[in-house]
């Protein structure tokens, strides 16, 4: 249960509490796609990824792949890719923190981003996995509790009439009746499909979620962890409807449309005054800090274990040396994320997280699935899959509408790629890269190594029970 709550704490980020509530309030039905996608993704995690990865790995995703492929370069590819995903995910948390502190204390968002990023980098450097896990557990309980309280207040304002709440949304915003229909945020069906593909497939490739599978003793506990996490996350995402609808009904539209990411604190202020806003903001702040700590820990562990120990020291580094390098890399990752977040202050945090999901689904998921289930898959296929998925995701985002926009983009020009979300193109490219790299290399994968990996990865729960009973 502890690990399940920690997983849900890692997963319910600033995008969940701040970005989704705001997206539902402003865009209506389309905003709820975030909640649906985030929750549905755990089906893949539960039935395909969780137990095999636990059986194969010790610390990181690269450990699991290395059971079949011992190539050092592949470890490096995986580590760099995972650190990039982590940084993108972390940018979203820092941007959310900046806006939240700006609302509470009036500080400039840039200063707030620097303060929060520095604080959590120091915390992870000295606290490690145990401290991070308990922050996640406490934060998960607080987040679900505070969301439940606000949801009850919203329902009470509508005399506990759920149908009346939905009906009132037709007059609450400028969207009118279109509020409950699709197409307000996604003007192209392909963009909506691309977005949902990234959310549903991306969770299975997120490095900070994968790392949680290695903190328990056996596959049975992994399965219980994912069930607990899915149940907790499901309750929370169901309540985001009330947060979004409540914000649309009770927060001034002109304020809400300018501060989409602050919908939950603004709703709390409208419903319960300064006290409730302070409580909700504190929970949101704890949410951001907890997720940042988990992300920094994951990135620093990947560098220390997969790059420094496995590549530079050929697996001969001591625990003390790895710990020292992990702390130094935590500082570097924290500083890099702060710098990038300062340039991304105007972007919606939910979009930033959805892009991290797109990279995870394009670069990590193909490698994991091919490693577990394709006998002919080899090292060259794995490296080409990661490179194809990562490069295509970054390139399509760079030339897409979120970066290139004549009025509000980082680059003031017409977008070359028409879709805001690259997943529908980059995910197939990632899978195709693995297939093409494997075929063109002309080198067969070891059948014996594949069978050995399968035997380790797919241990039946009954066999685990038999071993435990002696």
C-alpha positions as a Python dict, from the first residue, in 0.01 Angstrom:
ca = {
    (1, 'X'): (0, 0, 0),
    (2, 'X'): (286, 238, 78),
    (3, 'X'): (444, 181, -262),
    (4, 'X'): (105, 215, -436),
    (5, 'X'): (44, 550, -266),
    (6, 'X'): (398, 659, -358),
    (7, 'X'): (334, 564, -723),
    (8, 'X'): (10, 762, -726),
    (9, 'X'): (194, 1049, -558),
    (10, 'X'): (456, 1042, -834),
    (11, 'X'): (184, 1034, -1097),
    (12, 'X'): (-61, 1297, -966),
    (13, 'X'): (151, 1596, -1055),
    (14, 'X'): (99, 1968, -1104),
    (15, 'X'): (-55, 1885, -1442),
    (16, 'X'): (-317, 1674, -1267),
    (17, 'X'): (-415, 1915, -991),
    (18, 'X'): (-362, 2247, -1168),
    (19, 'X'): (-351, 2181, -1542),
    (20, 'X'): (-645, 1940, -1572),
    (21, 'X'): (-882, 2144, -1354),
    (22, 'X'): (-805, 2450, -1563),
    (23, 'X'): (-838, 2265, -1892),
    (24, 'X'): (-1181, 2128, -1797),
    (25, 'X'): (-1294, 2471, -1675),
    (26, 'X'): (-1187, 2648, -1996),
    (27, 'X'): (-1233, 2380, -2263),
    (28, 'X'): (-1504, 2160, -2113),
    (29, 'X'): (-1522, 1801, -2232),
    (30, 'X'): (-1185, 1810, -2409),
    (31, 'X'): (-1008, 1889, -2081),
    (32, 'X'): (-1137, 1564, -1933),
    (33, 'X'): (-936, 1369, -2191),
    (34, 'X'): (-635, 1428, -1964),
    (35, 'X'): (-807, 1246, -1678),
    (36, 'X'): (-925, 960, -1900),
    (37, 'X'): (-586, 911, -2065),
    (38, 'X'): (-384, 927, -1742),
    (39, 'X'): (-607, 665, -1579),
    (40, 'X'): (-647, 430, -1879),
    (41, 'X'): (-270, 411, -1918),
    (42, 'X'): (-243, 198, -1605),
    (43, 'X'): (-411, -92, -1784),
    (44, 'X'): (-95, -132, -1995),
    (45, 'X'): (127, -85, -1690),
    (46, 'X'): (-66, -344, -1489),
    (47, 'X'): (-91, -622, -1747),
    (48, 'X'): (220, -583, -1963),
    (49, 'X'): (502, -385, -1802),
    (50, 'X'): (504, -385, -1420),
    (51, 'X'): (588, -742, -1321),
    (52, 'X'): (842, -824, -1598),
    (53, 'X'): (1034, -502, -1529),
    (54, 'X'): (1046, -577, -1156),
    (55, 'X'): (1179, -927, -1222),
    (56, 'X'): (1448, -805, -1462),
    (57, 'X'): (1575, -486, -1302),
    (58, 'X'): (1731, -358, -983),
    (59, 'X'): (1740, 22, -1003),
    (60, 'X'): (1654, 159, -1348),
    (61, 'X'): (1492, 70, -1680),
    (62, 'X'): (1839, 17, -1832),
    (63, 'X'): (1896, -267, -1582),
    (64, 'X'): (1597, -454, -1723),
    (65, 'X'): (1708, -415, -2085),
    (66, 'X'): (2068, -507, -1992),
    (67, 'X'): (1956, -855, -1881),
    (68, 'X'): (1915, -931, -2251),
    (69, 'X'): (2158, -680, -2405),
    (70, 'X'): (2481, -607, -2220),
    (71, 'X'): (2591, -331, -2460),
    (72, 'X'): (2728, -25, -2275),
    (73, 'X'): (2624, 217, -2549),
    (74, 'X'): (2263, 105, -2511),
    (75, 'X'): (2273, 186, -2141),
    (76, 'X'): (2396, 532, -2233),
    (77, 'X'): (2116, 580, -2488),
    (78, 'X'): (1852, 480, -2234),
    (79, 'X'): (1999, 697, -1958),
    (80, 'X'): (2019, 1010, -2175),
    (81, 'X'): (1666, 957, -2305),
    (82, 'X'): (1527, 907, -1954),
    (83, 'X'): (1703, 1216, -1826),
    (84, 'X'): (1549, 1420, -2108),
    (85, 'X'): (1199, 1288, -2030),
    (86, 'X'): (1255, 1370, -1665),
    (87, 'X'): (1365, 1724, -1742),
    (88, 'X'): (1060, 1790, -1962),
    (89, 'X'): (832, 1654, -1689),
    (90, 'X'): (1011, 1863, -1430),
    (91, 'X'): (974, 2183, -1633),
    (92, 'X'): (595, 2148, -1602),
    (93, 'X'): (616, 2119, -1224),
    (94, 'X'): (841, 2423, -1192),
    (95, 'X'): (616, 2636, -1415),
    (96, 'X'): (316, 2534, -1204),
    (97, 'X'): (506, 2620, -886),
    (98, 'X'): (599, 2960, -1025),
    (99, 'X'): (239, 3055, -1097),
    (100, 'X'): (119, 2920, -763),
    (101, 'X'): (371, 3117, -557),
    (102, 'X'): (296, 3424, -769),
    (103, 'X'): (-71, 3389, -670),
    (104, 'X'): (3, 3339, -300),
    (105, 'X'): (288, 3581, -232),
    (106, 'X'): (304, 3810, -533),
    (107, 'X'): (661, 3703, -617),
    (108, 'X'): (773, 3710, -977),
    (109, 'X'): (725, 3369, -1138),
    (110, 'X'): (1091, 3360, -1246),
    (111, 'X'): (1209, 3404, -887),
    (112, 'X'): (960, 3144, -765),
    (113, 'X'): (1085, 2889, -1021),
    (114, 'X'): (1445, 2939, -910),
    (115, 'X'): (1353, 2910, -540),
    (116, 'X'): (1145, 2593, -579),
    (117, 'X'): (1393, 2423, -810),
    (118, 'X'): (1683, 2500, -577),
    (119, 'X'): (1490, 2387, -268),
    (120, 'X'): (1399, 2046, -410),
    (121, 'X'): (1744, 1987, -557),
    (122, 'X'): (1890, 2034, -209),
    (123, 'X'): (1620, 1814, -58),
    (124, 'X'): (1687, 1522, -293),
    (125, 'X'): (2063, 1558, -260),
    (126, 'X'): (2042, 1496, 114),
    (127, 'X'): (1715, 1299, 149),
    (128, 'X'): (1733, 1017, -106),
    (129, 'X'): (1465, 760, -195),
    (130, 'X'): (1322, 704, 154),
    (131, 'X'): (1252, 1072, 216),
    (132, 'X'): (1110, 1112, -134),
    (133, 'X'): (879, 810, -92),
    (134, 'X'): (725, 937, 229),
    (135, 'X'): (673, 1283, 83),
    (136, 'X'): (484, 1114, -201),
    (137, 'X'): (270, 908, 38),
    (138, 'X'): (170, 1204, 256),
    (139, 'X'): (111, 1425, -46),
    (140, 'X'): (-107, 1160, -214),
    (141, 'X'): (-334, 1137, 91),
    (142, 'X'): (-356, 1516, 124),
    (143, 'X'): (-428, 1565, -246),
    (144, 'X'): (-716, 1317, -259),
    (145, 'X'): (-857, 1453, 69),
    (146, 'X'): (-848, 1818, -37),
    (147, 'X'): (-997, 1738, -378),
    (148, 'X'): (-1276, 1542, -206),
    (149, 'X'): (-1354, 1837, 24),
    (150, 'X'): (-1371, 2087, -262),
    (151, 'X'): (-1583, 1846, -469),
    (152, 'X'): (-1835, 1813, -185),
    (153, 'X'): (-1859, 2192, -153),
    (154, 'X'): (-1920, 2227, -527),
    (155, 'X'): (-2195, 1963, -516),
    (156, 'X'): (-2348, 2129, -210),
    (157, 'X'): (-2370, 2461, -399),
    (158, 'X'): (-2584, 2278, -657),
    (159, 'X'): (-2804, 2115, -388),
    (160, 'X'): (-2638, 1777, -452),
    (161, 'X'): (-2800, 1766, -796),
    (162, 'X'): (-2542, 1607, -1026),
    (163, 'X'): (-2758, 1644, -1338),
    (164, 'X'): (-2823, 2006, -1245),
    (165, 'X'): (-2446, 2064, -1223),
    (166, 'X'): (-2399, 1937, -1578),
    (167, 'X'): (-2697, 2135, -1706),
    (168, 'X'): (-2570, 2460, -1552),
    (169, 'X'): (-2244, 2432, -1747),
    (170, 'X'): (-2433, 2518, -2066),
    (171, 'X'): (-2463, 2876, -1938),
    (172, 'X'): (-2153, 2905, -1717),
    (173, 'X'): (-1894, 2987, -1985),
    (174, 'X'): (-1880, 3160, -2324),
    (175, 'X'): (-1874, 2814, -2483),
    (176, 'X'): (-2241, 2771, -2385),
    (177, 'X'): (-2376, 2432, -2500),
    (178, 'X'): (-2046, 2345, -2669),
    (179, 'X'): (-1890, 2316, -2320),
    (180, 'X'): (-2010, 1954, -2292),
    (181, 'X'): (-1904, 1864, -2646),
    (182, 'X'): (-1570, 1763, -2794),
    (183, 'X'): (-1371, 1993, -3020),
    (184, 'X'): (-1308, 2299, -2803),
    (185, 'X'): (-940, 2229, -2736),
    (186, 'X'): (-872, 1997, -3030),
    (187, 'X'): (-984, 2149, -3358),
    (188, 'X'): (-845, 1849, -3549),
    (189, 'X'): (-953, 1487, -3481),
    (190, 'X'): (-599, 1367, -3555),
    (191, 'X'): (-464, 1597, -3285),
    (192, 'X'): (-706, 1451, -3032),
    (193, 'X'): (-609, 1096, -3132),
    (194, 'X'): (-240, 1185, -3114),
    (195, 'X'): (-285, 1335, -2768),
    (196, 'X'): (-467, 1029, -2632),
    (197, 'X'): (-213, 788, -2781),
    (198, 'X'): (65, 967, -2594),
    (199, 'X'): (-121, 962, -2262),
    (200, 'X'): (-236, 599, -2279),
    (201, 'X'): (97, 458, -2399),
    (202, 'X'): (337, 699, -2229),
    (203, 'X'): (298, 597, -1864),
    (204, 'X'): (459, 258, -1928),
    (205, 'X'): (775, 440, -2039),
    (206, 'X'): (802, 707, -1770),
    (207, 'X'): (1132, 652, -1583),
    (208, 'X'): (1015, 782, -1244),
    (209, 'X'): (715, 543, -1252),
    (210, 'X'): (929, 247, -1365),
    (211, 'X'): (1174, 310, -1079),
    (212, 'X'): (894, 245, -827),
    (213, 'X'): (864, -117, -942),
    (214, 'X'): (1211, -190, -804),
    (215, 'X'): (1140, -76, -447),
    (216, 'X'): (933, -385, -350),
    (217, 'X'): (1037, -744, -298),
    (218, 'X'): (837, -955, -547),
    (219, 'X'): (589, -948, -840),
    (220, 'X'): (291, -998, -609),
    (221, 'X'): (376, -677, -428),
    (222, 'X'): (426, -500, -760),
    (223, 'X'): (79, -607, -866),
    (224, 'X'): (-71, -490, -536),
    (225, 'X'): (117, -160, -570),
    (226, 'X'): (-25, -91, -916),
    (227, 'X'): (-378, -183, -801),
    (228, 'X'): (-352, 58, -507),
    (229, 'X'): (-215, 329, -733),
    (230, 'X'): (-487, 275, -995),
    (231, 'X'): (-763, 290, -733),
    (232, 'X'): (-622, 609, -577),
    (233, 'X'): (-564, 774, -913),
    (234, 'X'): (-909, 673, -1038),
    (235, 'X'): (-1083, 839, -743),
    (236, 'X'): (-880, 1155, -791),
    (237, 'X'): (-934, 1187, -1165),
    (238, 'X'): (-1308, 1131, -1127),
    (239, 'X'): (-1316, 1432, -894),
    (240, 'X'): (-1135, 1657, -1142),
    (241, 'X'): (-1477, 1695, -1309),
    (242, 'X'): (-1604, 1879, -1003),
    (243, 'X'): (-1292, 2094, -982),
    (244, 'X'): (-1322, 2197, -1347),
    (245, 'X'): (-1699, 2249, -1343),
    (246, 'X'): (-1679, 2437, -1015),
    (247, 'X'): (-1410, 2670, -1148),
    (248, 'X'): (-1619, 2737, -1460),
    (249, 'X'): (-1925, 2815, -1246),
    (250, 'X'): (-1778, 3020, -959),
    (251, 'X'): (-1455, 3183, -1085),
    (252, 'X'): (-1468, 3499, -1294),
    (253, 'X'): (-1413, 3401, -1656),
    (254, 'X'): (-1171, 3684, -1735),
    (255, 'X'): (-947, 3577, -1445),
    (256, 'X'): (-981, 3207, -1522),
    (257, 'X'): (-896, 3240, -1892),
    (258, 'X'): (-573, 3426, -1806),
    (259, 'X'): (-472, 3190, -1523),
    (260, 'X'): (-578, 2848, -1647),
    (261, 'X'): (-322, 2666, -1432),
    (262, 'X'): (-457, 2825, -1112),
    (263, 'X'): (-817, 2707, -1149),
    (264, 'X'): (-812, 2487, -835),
    (265, 'X'): (-677, 2756, -594),
    (266, 'X'): (-907, 3020, -749),
    (267, 'X'): (-1205, 2785, -703),
    (268, 'X'): (-1108, 2725, -341),
    (269, 'X'): (-1093, 3102, -285),
    (270, 'X'): (-1438, 3150, -441),
    (271, 'X'): (-1591, 2870, -231),
    (272, 'X'): (-1422, 2907, 106),
    (273, 'X'): (-1224, 3230, 113),
    (274, 'X'): (-861, 3271, 205),
    (275, 'X'): (-844, 2974, 443),
    (276, 'X'): (-958, 2715, 187),
    (277, 'X'): (-743, 2874, -83),
    (278, 'X'): (-441, 2857, 148),
    (279, 'X'): (-510, 2490, 225),
    (280, 'X'): (-558, 2392, -141),
    (281, 'X'): (-254, 2596, -246),
    (282, 'X'): (-44, 2426, 21),
    (283, 'X'): (-151, 2085, -108),
    (284, 'X'): (-77, 2194, -465),
    (285, 'X'): (264, 2317, -355),
    (286, 'X'): (333, 1988, -176),
    (287, 'X'): (225, 1808, -495),
    (288, 'X'): (475, 2000, -701),
    (289, 'X'): (760, 1956, -454),
    (290, 'X'): (697, 1583, -417),
    (291, 'X'): (694, 1519, -791),
    (292, 'X'): (1004, 1733, -848),
    (293, 'X'): (1189, 1540, -580),
    (294, 'X'): (1098, 1208, -746),
    (295, 'X'): (1205, 1334, -1088),
    (296, 'X'): (1540, 1469, -971),
    (297, 'X'): (1607, 1143, -788),
    (298, 'X'): (1527, 938, -1100),
    (299, 'X'): (1748, 1144, -1329),
    (300, 'X'): (2043, 1146, -1090),
    (301, 'X'): (2011, 771, -1032),
    (302, 'X'): (2009, 706, -1408),
    (303, 'X'): (2329, 901, -1455),
    (304, 'X'): (2510, 757, -1155),
    (305, 'X'): (2409, 393, -1214),
    (306, 'X'): (2374, 367, -1592),
    (307, 'X'): (2632, 617, -1718),
    (308, 'X'): (2899, 657, -1450),
    (309, 'X'): (2904, 310, -1296),
    (310, 'X'): (2817, 91, -1595),
    (311, 'X'): (2993, 283, -1874),
    (312, 'X'): (3276, 491, -1725),
    (313, 'X'): (3367, 245, -1446),
    (314, 'X'): (3260, -83, -1617),
    (315, 'X'): (3041, -177, -1321),
    (316, 'X'): (3327, -143, -1071),
    (317, 'X'): (3207, 174, -893),
    (318, 'X'): (3135, 137, -523),
    (319, 'X'): (2803, 237, -364),
    (320, 'X'): (2972, 540, -206),
    (321, 'X'): (3109, 656, -543),
    (322, 'X'): (2770, 613, -712),
    (323, 'X'): (2604, 807, -432),
    (324, 'X'): (2850, 1093, -467),
    (325, 'X'): (2798, 1111, -844),
    (326, 'X'): (2418, 1090, -800),
    (327, 'X'): (2422, 1393, -571),
    (328, 'X'): (2634, 1594, -813),
    (329, 'X'): (2412, 1498, -1108),
    (330, 'X'): (2101, 1592, -906),
    (331, 'X'): (2240, 1945, -883),
    (332, 'X'): (2311, 1957, -1258),
    (333, 'X'): (1964, 1822, -1350),
    (334, 'X'): (1799, 2068, -1112),
    (335, 'X'): (1986, 2366, -1259),
    (336, 'X'): (1912, 2261, -1619),
    (337, 'X'): (1542, 2223, -1543),
    (338, 'X'): (1530, 2566, -1377),
    (339, 'X'): (1687, 2733, -1681),
    (340, 'X'): (1447, 2563, -1924),
    (341, 'X'): (1144, 2635, -1702),
    (342, 'X'): (1229, 3006, -1704),
    (343, 'X'): (1179, 3004, -2079),
    (344, 'X'): (855, 2801, -2066),
    (345, 'X'): (654, 3010, -1822),
    (346, 'X'): (373, 3087, -2067),
    (347, 'X'): (306, 2726, -2165),
    (348, 'X'): (24, 2522, -2008),
    (349, 'X'): (166, 2270, -1760),
    (350, 'X'): (-71, 1998, -1881),
    (351, 'X'): (71, 2033, -2234),
    (352, 'X'): (430, 2013, -2105),
    (353, 'X'): (352, 1688, -1924),
    (354, 'X'): (168, 1545, -2227),
    (355, 'X'): (481, 1607, -2434),
    (356, 'X'): (691, 1412, -2182),
    (357, 'X'): (439, 1129, -2223),
    (358, 'X'): (481, 1147, -2602),
    (359, 'X'): (859, 1108, -2573),
    (360, 'X'): (819, 817, -2328),
    (361, 'X'): (573, 641, -2559),
    (362, 'X'): (789, 703, -2867),
    (363, 'X'): (1135, 618, -2731),
    (364, 'X'): (1097, 395, -2423),
    (365, 'X'): (785, 185, -2480),
    (366, 'X'): (899, 30, -2813),
    (367, 'X'): (1228, -79, -2656),
    (368, 'X'): (1054, -234, -2355),
    (369, 'X'): (795, -423, -2558),
    (370, 'X'): (1043, -548, -2820),
    (371, 'X'): (1289, -653, -2548),
    (372, 'X'): (1022, -851, -2363),
    (373, 'X'): (838, -1011, -2656),
    (374, 'X'): (1040, -1006, -2985),
    (375, 'X'): (1298, -1283, -3016),
    (376, 'X'): (1493, -1126, -3308),
    (377, 'X'): (1525, -782, -3148),
    (378, 'X'): (1888, -679, -3098),
    (379, 'X'): (2106, -400, -2960),
    (380, 'X'): (2111, -203, -3285),
    (381, 'X'): (1733, -212, -3301),
    (382, 'X'): (1708, -84, -2944),
    (383, 'X'): (1942, 209, -3004),
    (384, 'X'): (1776, 305, -3333),
    (385, 'X'): (1432, 284, -3169),
    (386, 'X'): (1533, 522, -2891),
    (387, 'X'): (1703, 763, -3131),
    (388, 'X'): (1411, 763, -3377),
    (389, 'X'): (1147, 814, -3110),
    (390, 'X'): (1335, 1088, -2924),
    (391, 'X'): (1451, 1287, -3227),
    (392, 'X'): (1113, 1272, -3403),
    (393, 'X'): (931, 1387, -3086),
    (394, 'X'): (1165, 1681, -3031),
    (395, 'X'): (1164, 1782, -3397),
    (396, 'X'): (787, 1768, -3439),
    (397, 'X'): (734, 1969, -3120),
    (398, 'X'): (989, 2228, -3234),
    (399, 'X'): (810, 2285, -3565),
    (400, 'X'): (457, 2246, -3423),
    (401, 'X'): (199, 2507, -3314),
    (402, 'X'): (305, 2506, -2948),
    (403, 'X'): (648, 2645, -3035),
    (404, 'X'): (588, 2812, -3372),
    (405, 'X'): (304, 3063, -3357),
    (406, 'X'): (283, 3407, -3524),
    (407, 'X'): (134, 3568, -3210),
    (408, 'X'): (236, 3383, -2893),
    (409, 'X'): (497, 3121, -2983),
    (410, 'X'): (864, 3095, -2891),
    (411, 'X'): (921, 3125, -3266),
    (412, 'X'): (698, 3390, -3428),
    (413, 'X'): (621, 3205, -3750),
    (414, 'X'): (362, 2972, -3901),
    (415, 'X'): (393, 2614, -3774),
    (416, 'X'): (536, 2362, -4021),
    (417, 'X'): (385, 2055, -3848),
    (418, 'X'): (8, 2109, -3806),
    (419, 'X'): (-55, 1904, -3488),
    (420, 'X'): (5, 2028, -3133),
    (421, 'X'): (79, 1674, -3012),
    (422, 'X'): (337, 1466, -3205),
    (423, 'X'): (251, 1119, -3071),
    (424, 'X'): (51, 993, -3369),
    (425, 'X'): (364, 1032, -3585),
    (426, 'X'): (653, 990, -3338),
    (427, 'X'): (521, 672, -3171),
    (428, 'X'): (505, 472, -3498),
    (429, 'X'): (846, 614, -3590),
    (430, 'X'): (987, 480, -3263),
    (431, 'X'): (851, 131, -3330),
    (432, 'X'): (963, 148, -3695),
    (433, 'X'): (1312, 252, -3585),
    (434, 'X'): (1341, -63, -3373),
    (435, 'X'): (1225, -289, -3656),
    (436, 'X'): (1441, -124, -3925),
    (437, 'X'): (1750, -113, -3703),
    (438, 'X'): (1713, -482, -3617),
    (439, 'X'): (1660, -591, -3977),
    (440, 'X'): (1930, -375, -4135),
    (441, 'X'): (2195, -468, -3878),
    (442, 'X'): (2189, -824, -4010),
    (443, 'X'): (2287, -959, -3670),
    (444, 'X'): (2065, -1215, -3504),
    (445, 'X'): (1980, -1182, -3139),
    (446, 'X'): (2081, -1467, -2911),
    (447, 'X'): (1788, -1709, -2878),
    (448, 'X'): (1935, -1848, -2558),
    (449, 'X'): (1961, -1501, -2403),
    (450, 'X'): (1602, -1425, -2504),
    (451, 'X'): (1475, -1747, -2341),
    (452, 'X'): (1675, -1671, -2027),
    (453, 'X'): (1528, -1321, -2012),
    (454, 'X'): (1175, -1459, -2065),
    (455, 'X'): (1223, -1709, -1785),
    (456, 'X'): (1326, -1430, -1546),
    (457, 'X'): (1068, -1175, -1661),
    (458, 'X'): (756, -1391, -1658),
    (459, 'X'): (764, -1565, -1321),
    (460, 'X'): (416, -1683, -1224),
    (461, 'X'): (277, -1553, -892),
    (462, 'X'): (210, -1912, -778),
    (463, 'X'): (580, -1990, -822),
    (464, 'X'): (669, -1687, -611),
    (465, 'X'): (437, -1808, -334),
    (466, 'X'): (593, -2155, -349),
    (467, 'X'): (943, -2009, -313),
    (468, 'X'): (838, -1794, -18),
    (469, 'X'): (681, -2094, 157),
    (470, 'X'): (1008, -2280, 112),
}
